[in-house]
PDB file of C-alpha atoms and ligand atoms in Angstrom:
ATOM      1  CA  UNK A 287      89.822  99.017  97.961  1.00 92.00           C
ATOM      2  CA  UNK A 288      92.216  98.817 100.908  1.00 98.00           C
ATOM      3  CA  UNK A 289      91.172  95.433 102.280  1.00 98.00           C
ATOM      4  CA  UNK A 290      94.004  93.686 104.151  1.00 97.00           C
ATOM      5  CA  UNK A 291      96.008  96.920 104.471  1.00 98.00           C
ATOM      6  CA  UNK A 292      97.148  98.312 107.821  1.00 98.00           C
ATOM      7  CA  UNK A 293      97.186 102.130 108.013  1.00 98.00           C
ATOM      8  CA  UNK A 294      98.741 104.352 110.671  1.00 99.00           C
ATOM      9  CA  UNK A 295      97.253 107.866 110.780  1.00 99.00           C
ATOM     10  CA  UNK A 296      98.902 110.329 113.169  1.00 98.00           C
ATOM     11  CA  UNK A 297      96.772 112.904 114.985  1.00 98.00           C
ATOM     12  CA  UNK A 298      93.573 111.084 114.046  1.00 98.00           C
ATOM     13  CA  UNK A 299      91.442 112.013 117.058  1.00 98.00           C
ATOM     14  CA  UNK A 300      89.883 115.004 115.359  1.00 97.00           C
ATOM     15  CA  UNK A 301      89.772 117.224 112.291  1.00 98.00           C
ATOM     16  CA  UNK A 302      91.395 116.137 109.048  1.00 98.00           C
ATOM     17  CA  UNK A 303      93.141 113.150 110.690  1.00 98.00           C
ATOM     18  CA  UNK A 304      89.839 111.759 111.964  1.00 98.00           C
ATOM     19  CA  UNK A 305      88.265 112.071 108.525  1.00 98.00           C
ATOM     20  CA  UNK A 306      91.281 110.361 106.919  1.00 98.00           C
ATOM     21  CA  UNK A 307      91.061 107.480 109.421  1.00 98.00           C
ATOM     22  CA  UNK A 308      87.315 107.057 108.779  1.00 98.00           C
ATOM     23  CA  UNK A 309      87.750 107.229 104.995  1.00 98.00           C
ATOM     24  CA  UNK A 310      90.576 104.668 104.924  1.00 98.00           C
ATOM     25  CA  UNK A 311      88.570 102.341 107.208  1.00 98.00           C
ATOM     26  CA  UNK A 312      85.467 102.671 104.997  1.00 98.00           C
ATOM     27  CA  UNK A 313      87.626 101.514 102.097  1.00 98.00           C
ATOM     28  CA  UNK A 314      88.659  98.398 104.047  1.00 98.00           C
ATOM     29  CA  UNK A 315      91.901  99.304 105.857  1.00 98.00           C
ATOM     30  CA  UNK A 316      92.584  98.386 109.465  1.00 98.00           C
ATOM     31  CA  UNK A 317      93.406 101.773 110.984  1.00 98.00           C
ATOM     32  CA  UNK A 318      95.665 102.705 113.890  1.00 98.00           C
ATOM     33  CA  UNK A 319      94.285 105.978 115.245  1.00 98.00           C
ATOM     34  CA  UNK A 320      97.281 107.796 116.719  1.00 98.00           C
ATOM     35  CA  UNK A 321      96.791 110.573 119.264  1.00 98.00           C
ATOM     36  CA  UNK A 322      98.909 112.521 121.728  1.00 98.00           C
ATOM     37  CA  UNK A 323      96.792 114.514 124.210  1.00 93.00           C
ATOM     38  CA  UNK A 324      93.254 113.469 123.324  1.00 93.00           C
ATOM     39  CA  UNK A 325      92.717 109.806 124.162  1.00 97.00           C
ATOM     40  CA  UNK A 326      88.929 110.262 124.358  1.00 98.00           C
ATOM     41  CA  UNK A 327      88.724 111.896 120.946  1.00 98.00           C
ATOM     42  CA  UNK A 328      90.797 109.053 119.452  1.00 98.00           C
ATOM     43  CA  UNK A 329      88.431 106.562 121.087  1.00 98.00           C
ATOM     44  CA  UNK A 330      85.499 108.434 119.472  1.00 98.00           C
ATOM     45  CA  UNK A 331      87.161 108.060 116.056  1.00 98.00           C
ATOM     46  CA  UNK A 332      87.575 104.332 116.685  1.00 98.00           C
ATOM     47  CA  UNK A 333      83.922 103.983 117.772  1.00 98.00           C
ATOM     48  CA  UNK A 334      82.724 105.834 114.676  1.00 98.00           C
ATOM     49  CA  UNK A 335      84.771 103.507 112.453  1.00 98.00           C
ATOM     50  CA  UNK A 336      83.454 100.414 114.241  1.00 98.00           C
ATOM     51  CA  UNK A 337      79.851 101.643 114.011  1.00 98.00           C
ATOM     52  CA  UNK A 338      80.295 101.887 110.236  1.00 96.00           C
ATOM     53  CA  UNK A 339      81.565  98.275 110.163  1.00 97.00           C
ATOM     54  CA  UNK A 340      85.298  99.080 109.996  1.00 98.00           C
ATOM     55  CA  UNK A 341      88.228  98.105 112.182  1.00 98.00           C
ATOM     56  CA  UNK A 342      90.478 100.426 114.188  1.00 98.00           C
ATOM     57  CA  UNK A 343      92.445 100.764 117.424  1.00 98.00           C
ATOM     58  CA  UNK A 344      93.719 103.868 119.248  1.00 98.00           C
ATOM     59  CA  UNK A 345      97.446 104.282 119.915  1.00 98.00           C
ATOM     60  CA  UNK A 346      98.943 107.081 121.998  1.00 98.00           C
ATOM     61  CA  UNK A 347     102.342 108.461 120.973  1.00 98.00           C
ATOM     62  CA  UNK A 348     103.850 111.937 120.761  1.00 98.00           C
ATOM     63  CA  UNK A 349     105.162 112.096 117.195  1.00 99.00           C
ATOM     64  CA  UNK A 350     107.783 114.657 118.242  1.00 98.00           C
ATOM     65  CA  UNK A 351     109.458 111.957 120.366  1.00 98.00           C
ATOM     66  CA  UNK A 352     111.942 110.005 118.221  1.00 98.00           C
ATOM     67  CA  UNK A 353     112.283 107.081 120.639  1.00 98.00           C
ATOM     68  CA  UNK A 354     108.536 106.800 121.275  1.00 98.00           C
ATOM     69  CA  UNK A 355     107.878 106.697 117.503  1.00 98.00           C
ATOM     70  CA  UNK A 356     110.384 103.868 117.176  1.00 98.00           C
ATOM     71  CA  UNK A 357     108.635 101.953 119.960  1.00 98.00           C
ATOM     72  CA  UNK A 358     105.219 102.566 118.355  1.00 98.00           C
ATOM     73  CA  UNK A 359     106.317 101.244 114.947  1.00 98.00           C
ATOM     74  CA  UNK A 360     108.043  98.208 116.510  1.00 98.00           C
ATOM     75  CA  UNK A 361     104.968  97.388 118.615  1.00 98.00           C
ATOM     76  CA  UNK A 362     102.573  97.767 115.668  1.00 98.00           C
ATOM     77  CA  UNK A 363     104.669  95.624 113.316  1.00 98.00           C
ATOM     78  CA  UNK A 364     104.929  92.963 116.051  1.00 98.00           C
ATOM     79  CA  UNK A 365     101.151  93.026 116.603  1.00 98.00           C
ATOM     80  CA  UNK A 366      99.877  93.292 113.013  1.00 98.00           C
ATOM     81  CA  UNK A 367     102.811  91.960 110.965  1.00 97.00           C
ATOM     82  CA  UNK A 368     102.940  94.872 108.530  1.00 98.00           C
ATOM     83  CA  UNK A 369     102.107  98.544 108.045  1.00 98.00           C
ATOM     84  CA  UNK A 370     101.156  99.445 104.488  1.00 98.00           C
ATOM     85  CA  UNK A 371     100.013 103.059 104.730  1.00 98.00           C
ATOM     86  CA  UNK A 372     101.477 105.866 106.829  1.00 99.00           C
ATOM     87  CA  UNK A 373      99.665 109.205 106.946  1.00 99.00           C
ATOM     88  CA  UNK A 374     101.622 111.904 108.772  1.00 99.00           C
ATOM     89  CA  UNK A 375      98.823 114.276 109.691  1.00 98.00           C
ATOM     90  CA  UNK A 376      99.643 115.441 113.248  1.00 98.00           C
ATOM     91  CA  UNK A 377     100.247 119.163 113.360  1.00 98.00           C
ATOM     92  CA  UNK A 378     100.118 122.258 115.549  1.00 97.00           C
ATOM     93  CA  UNK A 379     100.278 126.028 115.124  1.00 97.00           C
ATOM     94  CA  UNK A 380     101.856 128.648 117.394  1.00 97.00           C
ATOM     95  CA  UNK A 381     101.386 131.819 115.402  1.00 95.00           C
ATOM     96  CA  UNK A 382     103.185 135.094 115.952  1.00 96.00           C
ATOM     97  CA  UNK A 383     105.020 137.720 113.968  1.00 97.00           C
ATOM     98  CA  UNK A 384     108.614 136.756 113.253  1.00 98.00           C
ATOM     99  CA  UNK A 385     110.021 139.570 115.398  1.00 98.00           C
ATOM    100  CA  UNK A 386     107.944 138.424 118.378  1.00 98.00           C
ATOM    101  CA  UNK A 387     108.186 134.638 117.946  1.00 98.00           C
ATOM    102  CA  UNK A 388     109.891 132.804 120.809  1.00 98.00           C
ATOM    103  CA  UNK A 389     112.546 130.190 120.169  1.00 98.00           C
ATOM    104  CA  UNK A 390     110.352 127.706 122.023  1.00 98.00           C
ATOM    105  CA  UNK A 391     107.369 128.330 119.715  1.00 98.00           C
ATOM    106  CA  UNK A 392     109.554 127.949 116.653  1.00 98.00           C
ATOM    107  CA  UNK A 393     111.112 124.727 117.923  1.00 98.00           C
ATOM    108  CA  UNK A 394     107.910 123.064 119.111  1.00 98.00           C
ATOM    109  CA  UNK A 395     106.121 123.578 115.779  1.00 98.00           C
ATOM    110  CA  UNK A 396     109.112 122.204 113.867  1.00 99.00           C
ATOM    111  CA  UNK A 397     109.365 119.286 116.321  1.00 99.00           C
ATOM    112  CA  UNK A 398     105.749 118.158 115.896  1.00 99.00           C
ATOM    113  CA  UNK A 399     105.077 119.055 112.262  1.00 98.00           C
ATOM    114  CA  UNK A 400     108.383 118.319 110.540  1.00 99.00           C
ATOM    115  CA  UNK A 401     110.402 116.130 112.881  1.00 98.00           C
ATOM    116  CA  UNK A 402     107.215 114.168 113.614  1.00 99.00           C
ATOM    117  CA  UNK A 403     107.113 113.142 109.932  1.00 99.00           C
ATOM    118  CA  UNK A 404     110.814 112.270 109.982  1.00 99.00           C
ATOM    119  CA  UNK A 405     110.413 110.217 113.168  1.00 98.00           C
ATOM    120  CA  UNK A 406     107.693 107.906 111.825  1.00 99.00           C
ATOM    121  CA  UNK A 407     109.208 107.646 108.332  1.00 98.00           C
ATOM    122  CA  UNK A 408     112.673 106.967 109.736  1.00 98.00           C
ATOM    123  CA  UNK A 409     111.419 104.064 111.847  1.00 98.00           C
ATOM    124  CA  UNK A 410     108.988 102.637 109.296  1.00 98.00           C
ATOM    125  CA  UNK A 411     111.176 102.832 106.187  1.00 98.00           C
ATOM    126  CA  UNK A 412     113.231  99.698 106.978  1.00 97.00           C
ATOM    127  CA  UNK A 413     110.005  97.695 107.364  1.00 98.00           C
ATOM    128  CA  UNK A 414     108.581  99.115 104.106  1.00 98.00           C
ATOM    129  CA  UNK A 415     111.816  98.210 102.288  1.00 98.00           C
ATOM    130  CA  UNK A 416     111.448  94.636 103.596  1.00 97.00           C
ATOM    131  CA  UNK A 417     107.811  94.599 102.452  1.00 97.00           C
ATOM    132  CA  UNK A 418     108.882  95.969  99.034  1.00 96.00           C
ATOM    133  CA  UNK A 419     105.930  98.319  99.003  1.00 97.00           C
ATOM    134  CA  UNK A 420     103.987 100.908 100.931  1.00 98.00           C
ATOM    135  CA  UNK A 421     102.415 104.330 100.758  1.00 98.00           C
ATOM    136  CA  UNK A 422     103.506 107.366 102.744  1.00 99.00           C
ATOM    137  CA  UNK A 423     101.347 110.482 102.623  1.00 99.00           C
ATOM    138  CA  UNK A 424     102.506 113.604 104.454  1.00 99.00           C
ATOM    139  CA  UNK A 425     100.121 116.458 105.189  1.00 99.00           C
ATOM    140  CA  UNK A 426     101.849 119.696 104.243  1.00 98.00           C
ATOM    141  CA  UNK A 427      99.944 122.945 103.608  1.00 98.00           C
ATOM    142  CA  UNK A 428      99.343 125.613 100.999  1.00 97.00           C
ATOM    143  CA  UNK A 429     101.283 127.870 103.384  1.00 96.00           C
ATOM    144  CA  UNK A 430     104.365 125.663 102.940  1.00 98.00           C
ATOM    145  CA  UNK A 431     104.269 126.614  99.273  1.00 96.00           C
ATOM    146  CA  UNK A 432     103.179 130.282  99.556  1.00 95.00           C
ATOM    147  CA  UNK A 433     104.264 131.401 103.052  1.00 96.00           C
ATOM    148  CA  UNK A 434     101.923 133.268 105.410  1.00 93.00           C
ATOM    149  CA  UNK A 435     102.501 136.291 107.657  1.00 93.00           C
ATOM    150  CA  UNK A 436     102.445 135.313 111.345  1.00 94.00           C
ATOM    151  CA  UNK A 437     103.248 131.675 110.604  1.00 95.00           C
ATOM    152  CA  UNK A 438     107.019 131.557 109.923  1.00 98.00           C
ATOM    153  CA  UNK A 439     107.426 128.453 112.129  1.00 98.00           C
ATOM    154  CA  UNK A 440     104.412 126.642 110.650  1.00 98.00           C
ATOM    155  CA  UNK A 441     105.273 127.513 107.035  1.00 98.00           C
ATOM    156  CA  UNK A 442     108.898 126.456 107.533  1.00 98.00           C
ATOM    157  CA  UNK A 443     107.725 123.101 108.923  1.00 99.00           C
ATOM    158  CA  UNK A 444     105.286 122.566 106.040  1.00 98.00           C
ATOM    159  CA  UNK A 445     107.880 123.562 103.407  1.00 98.00           C
ATOM    160  CA  UNK A 446     110.315 121.174 105.116  1.00 99.00           C
ATOM    161  CA  UNK A 447     107.776 118.368 104.732  1.00 99.00           C
ATOM    162  CA  UNK A 448     107.879 118.891 100.968  1.00 98.00           C
ATOM    163  CA  UNK A 449     111.676 118.442 100.864  1.00 98.00           C
ATOM    164  CA  UNK A 450     111.452 115.420 103.151  1.00 99.00           C
ATOM    165  CA  UNK A 451     108.731 113.898 100.949  1.00 99.00           C
ATOM    166  CA  UNK A 452     110.698 114.355  97.715  1.00 99.00           C
ATOM    167  CA  UNK A 453     113.943 112.992  99.220  1.00 98.00           C
ATOM    168  CA  UNK A 454     112.202 109.930 100.654  1.00 98.00           C
ATOM    169  CA  UNK A 455     110.415 109.353  97.334  1.00 98.00           C
ATOM    170  CA  UNK A 456     113.818 109.305  95.615  1.00 98.00           C
ATOM    171  CA  UNK A 457     115.302 106.926  98.205  1.00 98.00           C
ATOM    172  CA  UNK A 458     112.415 104.467  98.420  1.00 98.00           C
ATOM    173  CA  UNK A 459     110.983 104.458  94.896  1.00 98.00           C
ATOM    174  CA  UNK A 460     112.985 101.487  93.596  1.00 98.00           C
ATOM    175  CA  UNK A 461     111.141  99.259  96.089  1.00 98.00           C
ATOM    176  CA  UNK A 462     107.707 100.449  94.924  1.00 98.00           C
ATOM    177  CA  UNK A 463     107.219 102.633  97.991  1.00 98.00           C
ATOM    178  CA  UNK A 464     105.463 105.880  97.084  1.00 98.00           C
ATOM    179  CA  UNK A 465     105.864 109.073  99.113  1.00 99.00           C
ATOM    180  CA  UNK A 466     103.619 112.046  98.417  1.00 99.00           C
ATOM    181  CA  UNK A 467     102.495 115.212 100.163  1.00 99.00           C
ATOM    182  CA  UNK A 468      99.029 116.722 100.267  1.00 99.00           C
ATOM    183  CA  UNK A 469      98.847 120.487 100.667  1.00 98.00           C
ATOM    184  CA  UNK A 470      95.431 121.524 101.987  1.00 98.00           C
ATOM    185  CA  UNK A 471      94.259 125.119 101.790  1.00 97.00           C
ATOM    186  CA  UNK A 472      91.771 126.627 104.235  1.00 96.00           C
ATOM    187  CA  UNK A 473      89.909 123.683 105.779  1.00 97.00           C
ATOM    188  CA  UNK A 474      87.216 124.063 108.465  1.00 94.00           C
ATOM    189  CA  UNK A 475      88.588 122.360 111.611  1.00 94.00           C
ATOM    190  CA  UNK A 476      89.480 123.306 115.194  1.00 91.00           C
ATOM    191  CA  UNK A 477      92.823 124.593 113.864  1.00 90.00           C
ATOM    192  CA  UNK A 478      91.093 127.306 111.841  1.00 90.00           C
ATOM    193  CA  UNK A 479      87.949 127.941 113.915  1.00 88.00           C
ATOM    194  CA  UNK A 480      89.369 130.907 115.852  1.00 84.00           C
ATOM    195  CA  UNK A 481      90.487 132.912 112.808  1.00 83.00           C
ATOM    196  CA  UNK A 482      88.848 136.338 112.684  1.00 82.00           C
ATOM    197  CA  UNK A 483      86.144 137.169 110.124  1.00 85.00           C
ATOM    198  CA  UNK A 484      88.566 139.601 108.476  1.00 83.00           C
ATOM    199  CA  UNK A 485      91.214 136.892 107.939  1.00 81.00           C
ATOM    200  CA  UNK A 486      88.539 134.441 106.723  1.00 85.00           C
ATOM    201  CA  UNK A 487      87.202 136.930 104.168  1.00 87.00           C
ATOM    202  CA  UNK A 488      90.712 137.807 103.021  1.00 84.00           C
ATOM    203  CA  UNK A 489      91.588 134.133 102.556  1.00 86.00           C
ATOM    204  CA  UNK A 490      88.327 133.385 100.727  1.00 90.00           C
ATOM    205  CA  UNK A 491      89.180 136.187  98.299  1.00 92.00           C
ATOM    206  CA  UNK A 492      92.346 134.254  97.368  1.00 93.00           C
ATOM    207  CA  UNK A 493      90.480 130.959  96.832  1.00 97.00           C
ATOM    208  CA  UNK A 494      89.328 130.506  93.235  1.00 98.00           C
ATOM    209  CA  UNK A 495      86.328 128.451  94.371  1.00 97.00           C
ATOM    210  CA  UNK A 496      85.371 131.212  96.895  1.00 95.00           C
ATOM    211  CA  UNK A 497      84.754 128.822  99.781  1.00 95.00           C
ATOM    212  CA  UNK A 498      86.641 126.945 102.481  1.00 95.00           C
ATOM    213  CA  UNK A 499      87.294 123.225 102.104  1.00 97.00           C
ATOM    214  CA  UNK A 500      86.152 120.274 104.176  1.00 98.00           C
ATOM    215  CA  UNK A 501      88.183 117.571 105.914  1.00 98.00           C
ATOM    216  CA  UNK A 502      86.380 115.044 103.698  1.00 98.00           C
ATOM    217  CA  UNK A 503      87.737 116.750 100.565  1.00 98.00           C
ATOM    218  CA  UNK A 504      91.289 116.270 101.904  1.00 98.00           C
ATOM    219  CA  UNK A 505      90.629 112.711 103.133  1.00 98.00           C
ATOM    220  CA  UNK A 506      89.362 111.576  99.723  1.00 98.00           C
ATOM    221  CA  UNK A 507      92.630 112.659  98.069  1.00 99.00           C
ATOM    222  CA  UNK A 508      94.685 110.932 100.788  1.00 99.00           C
ATOM    223  CA  UNK A 509      92.644 107.743 100.293  1.00 98.00           C
ATOM    224  CA  UNK A 510      93.294 107.938  96.548  1.00 98.00           C
ATOM    225  CA  UNK A 511      97.061 108.291  97.116  1.00 98.00           C
ATOM    226  CA  UNK A 512      96.893 105.312  99.516  1.00 98.00           C
ATOM    227  CA  UNK A 513      95.174 103.155  96.889  1.00 98.00           C
ATOM    228  CA  UNK A 514      96.501 101.067  94.008  1.00 98.00           C
ATOM    229  CA  UNK A 515      95.010 103.639  91.626  1.00 98.00           C
ATOM    230  CA  UNK A 516      97.933 105.902  92.628  1.00 98.00           C
ATOM    231  CA  UNK A 517     100.707 103.300  92.247  1.00 98.00           C
ATOM    232  CA  UNK A 518     102.525 105.416  89.621  1.00 98.00           C
ATOM    233  CA  UNK A 519     102.416 108.699  91.570  1.00 98.00           C
ATOM    234  CA  UNK A 520     105.361 109.548  93.823  1.00 99.00           C
ATOM    235  CA  UNK A 521     107.318 112.578  94.993  1.00 98.00           C
ATOM    236  CA  UNK A 522     104.342 114.861  94.302  1.00 98.00           C
ATOM    237  CA  UNK A 523     102.682 117.656  96.222  1.00 98.00           C
ATOM    238  CA  UNK A 524      98.944 117.551  95.585  1.00 98.00           C
ATOM    239  CA  UNK A 525      97.144 120.788  96.448  1.00 98.00           C
ATOM    240  CA  UNK A 526      93.635 120.513  97.866  1.00 98.00           C
ATOM    241  CA  UNK A 527      93.038 124.223  98.212  1.00 98.00           C
ATOM    242  CA  UNK A 528      90.240 125.323  95.912  1.00 98.00           C
ATOM    243  CA  UNK A 529      92.859 126.920  93.647  1.00 98.00           C
ATOM    244  CA  UNK A 530      94.439 129.107  96.329  1.00 96.00           C
ATOM    245  CA  UNK A 531      98.052 128.508  95.237  1.00 94.00           C
ATOM    246  CA  UNK A 532      97.510 128.763  91.475  1.00 94.00           C
TER     247      UNK A 532
HETATM  248  P1  NAP B 713      93.499 119.940 114.437  1.00 96.53           P
HETATM  249  O1  NAP B 713      92.017 119.848 114.366  1.00 96.53           O
HETATM  250  O2  NAP B 713      94.109 120.958 115.352  1.00 96.53           O
HETATM  251  O3  NAP B 713      94.086 118.489 114.791  1.00 96.53           O
HETATM  252  C1  NAP B 713      95.449 118.292 114.961  1.00 96.53           C
HETATM  253  C2  NAP B 713      95.688 116.851 115.353  1.00 96.53           C
HETATM  254  O4  NAP B 713      97.100 116.678 115.537  1.00 96.53           O
HETATM  255  C3  NAP B 713      94.997 116.465 116.647  1.00 96.53           C
HETATM  256  O5  NAP B 713      94.348 115.230 116.467  1.00 96.53           O
HETATM  257  C4  NAP B 713      96.153 116.322 117.630  1.00 96.53           C
HETATM  258  O6  NAP B 713      95.960 115.262 118.551  1.00 96.53           O
HETATM  259  C5  NAP B 713      97.306 115.930 116.717  1.00 96.53           C
HETATM  260  N1  NAP B 713      98.604 116.212 117.333  1.00 96.53           N
HETATM  261  C6  NAP B 713      99.107 117.416 117.708  1.00 96.53           C
HETATM  262  N2  NAP B 713     100.320 117.263 118.249  1.00 96.53           N
HETATM  263  C7  NAP B 713     100.593 115.921 118.226  1.00 96.53           C
HETATM  264  C8  NAP B 713     101.692 115.132 118.637  1.00 96.53           C
HETATM  265  N3  NAP B 713     102.767 115.690 119.202  1.00 96.53           N
HETATM  266  N4  NAP B 713     101.653 113.787 118.455  1.00 96.53           N
HETATM  267  C9  NAP B 713     100.562 113.204 117.885  1.00 96.53           C
HETATM  268  N5  NAP B 713      99.471 113.910 117.471  1.00 96.53           N
HETATM  269  C10 NAP B 713      99.492 115.248 117.644  1.00 96.53           C
HETATM  270  O7  NAP B 713      94.113 120.233 113.001  1.00 96.53           O
HETATM  271  P2  NAP B 713      93.603 119.905 111.514  1.00 96.53           P
HETATM  272  O8  NAP B 713      93.086 121.168 110.941  1.00 96.53           O
HETATM  273  O9  NAP B 713      92.787 118.673 111.488  1.00 96.53           O
HETATM  274  O10 NAP B 713      95.029 119.648 110.807  1.00 96.53           O
HETATM  275  C11 NAP B 713      95.524 118.363 110.490  1.00 96.53           C
HETATM  276  C12 NAP B 713      96.766 118.528 109.632  1.00 96.53           C
HETATM  277  O11 NAP B 713      96.419 119.256 108.458  1.00 96.53           O
HETATM  278  C13 NAP B 713      97.870 119.325 110.321  1.00 96.53           C
HETATM  279  O12 NAP B 713      99.132 118.802 109.966  1.00 96.53           O
HETATM  280  C14 NAP B 713      97.696 120.706 109.741  1.00 96.53           C
HETATM  281  O13 NAP B 713      98.881 121.447 109.794  1.00 96.53           O
HETATM  282  C15 NAP B 713      97.278 120.375 108.335  1.00 96.53           C
HETATM  283  N6  NAP B 713      96.577 121.455 107.640  1.00 96.53           N
HETATM  284  C16 NAP B 713      95.402 121.957 108.114  1.00 96.53           C
HETATM  285  C17 NAP B 713      94.785 122.992 107.427  1.00 96.53           C
HETATM  286  C18 NAP B 713      93.471 123.584 107.877  1.00 96.53           C
HETATM  287  O14 NAP B 713      93.044 124.575 107.265  1.00 96.53           O
HETATM  288  N7  NAP B 713      92.808 123.057 108.883  1.00 96.53           N
HETATM  289  C19 NAP B 713      95.363 123.504 106.254  1.00 96.53           C
HETATM  290  C20 NAP B 713      96.560 122.972 105.803  1.00 96.53           C
HETATM  291  C21 NAP B 713      97.165 121.950 106.499  1.00 96.53           C
HETATM  292  P3  NAP B 713      95.976 115.439 120.160  1.00 96.53           P
HETATM  293  O15 NAP B 713      94.874 116.394 120.472  1.00 96.53           O
HETATM  294  O16 NAP B 713      95.762 114.055 120.654  1.00 96.53           O
HETATM  295  O17 NAP B 713      97.336 115.990 120.505  1.00 96.53           O
END
């Protein structure tokens, strides 16, 4: 159980982030539901958690903004005294073939997906070292391991998350702070809803379980990594992809 723990989940207004926030709250954590553009969706996540008897608050912050992330962490530690679980889930896609990809689309995906993880971890790590404990879970992707045509920016950001995760695990391990990555496969959310039938069928062919995954299936693994049951797991990349990257 996660009773007494404070969890910050980035990009928790919808999709996988929302499911992670709800799952952590159901297990007893007080959850900070971070959002950037969608305040109303974040509020919906909070309401759903409260309806189920959990506790949560929304908090707006663009994770790509280094200074704003610092202010968010400072404000949350001041308000709640500690942060025990950080889930870096916020992510975007701006797909295009490499030869057509603009510099802006490359940079913005790296800024949100990869630098966003750095920004929160950078500002929270001093506090976690003081606490002598904590759990960081970064949401990477199967595409960070395998690559994907049309997603050079996204795949680079998700592969970068793996290096960031392993380095932080090495730096923070001696204080009982674990840092792991979860690499989802093809999960049904708004991010994947516009993919063509042809791409869907092609991807399903590569999945050993021959079906797409759910946000709940990712959230359950994140909740496990956030729990005491995972105290001896760090620096790992856990695939939740139906066997896509085998
Ligand atoms: P989604 O439905 O598009 O949700 C993305 C979330 O990220 C939204 O809540 C969005 O909030 C937030 N976000 C975007 N930019 C942000 C920023 N600058 N600051 C703070 N929050 C920001 O996507 P999803 O499918 O749930 O994906 C969640 C994570 O899983 C992402 O990191 C994604 O790369 C990863 N993933 C997804 C799949 C999949 O198949 N769906 C597979 C592998 C990995 P706002 O609307 O408030 O900006």
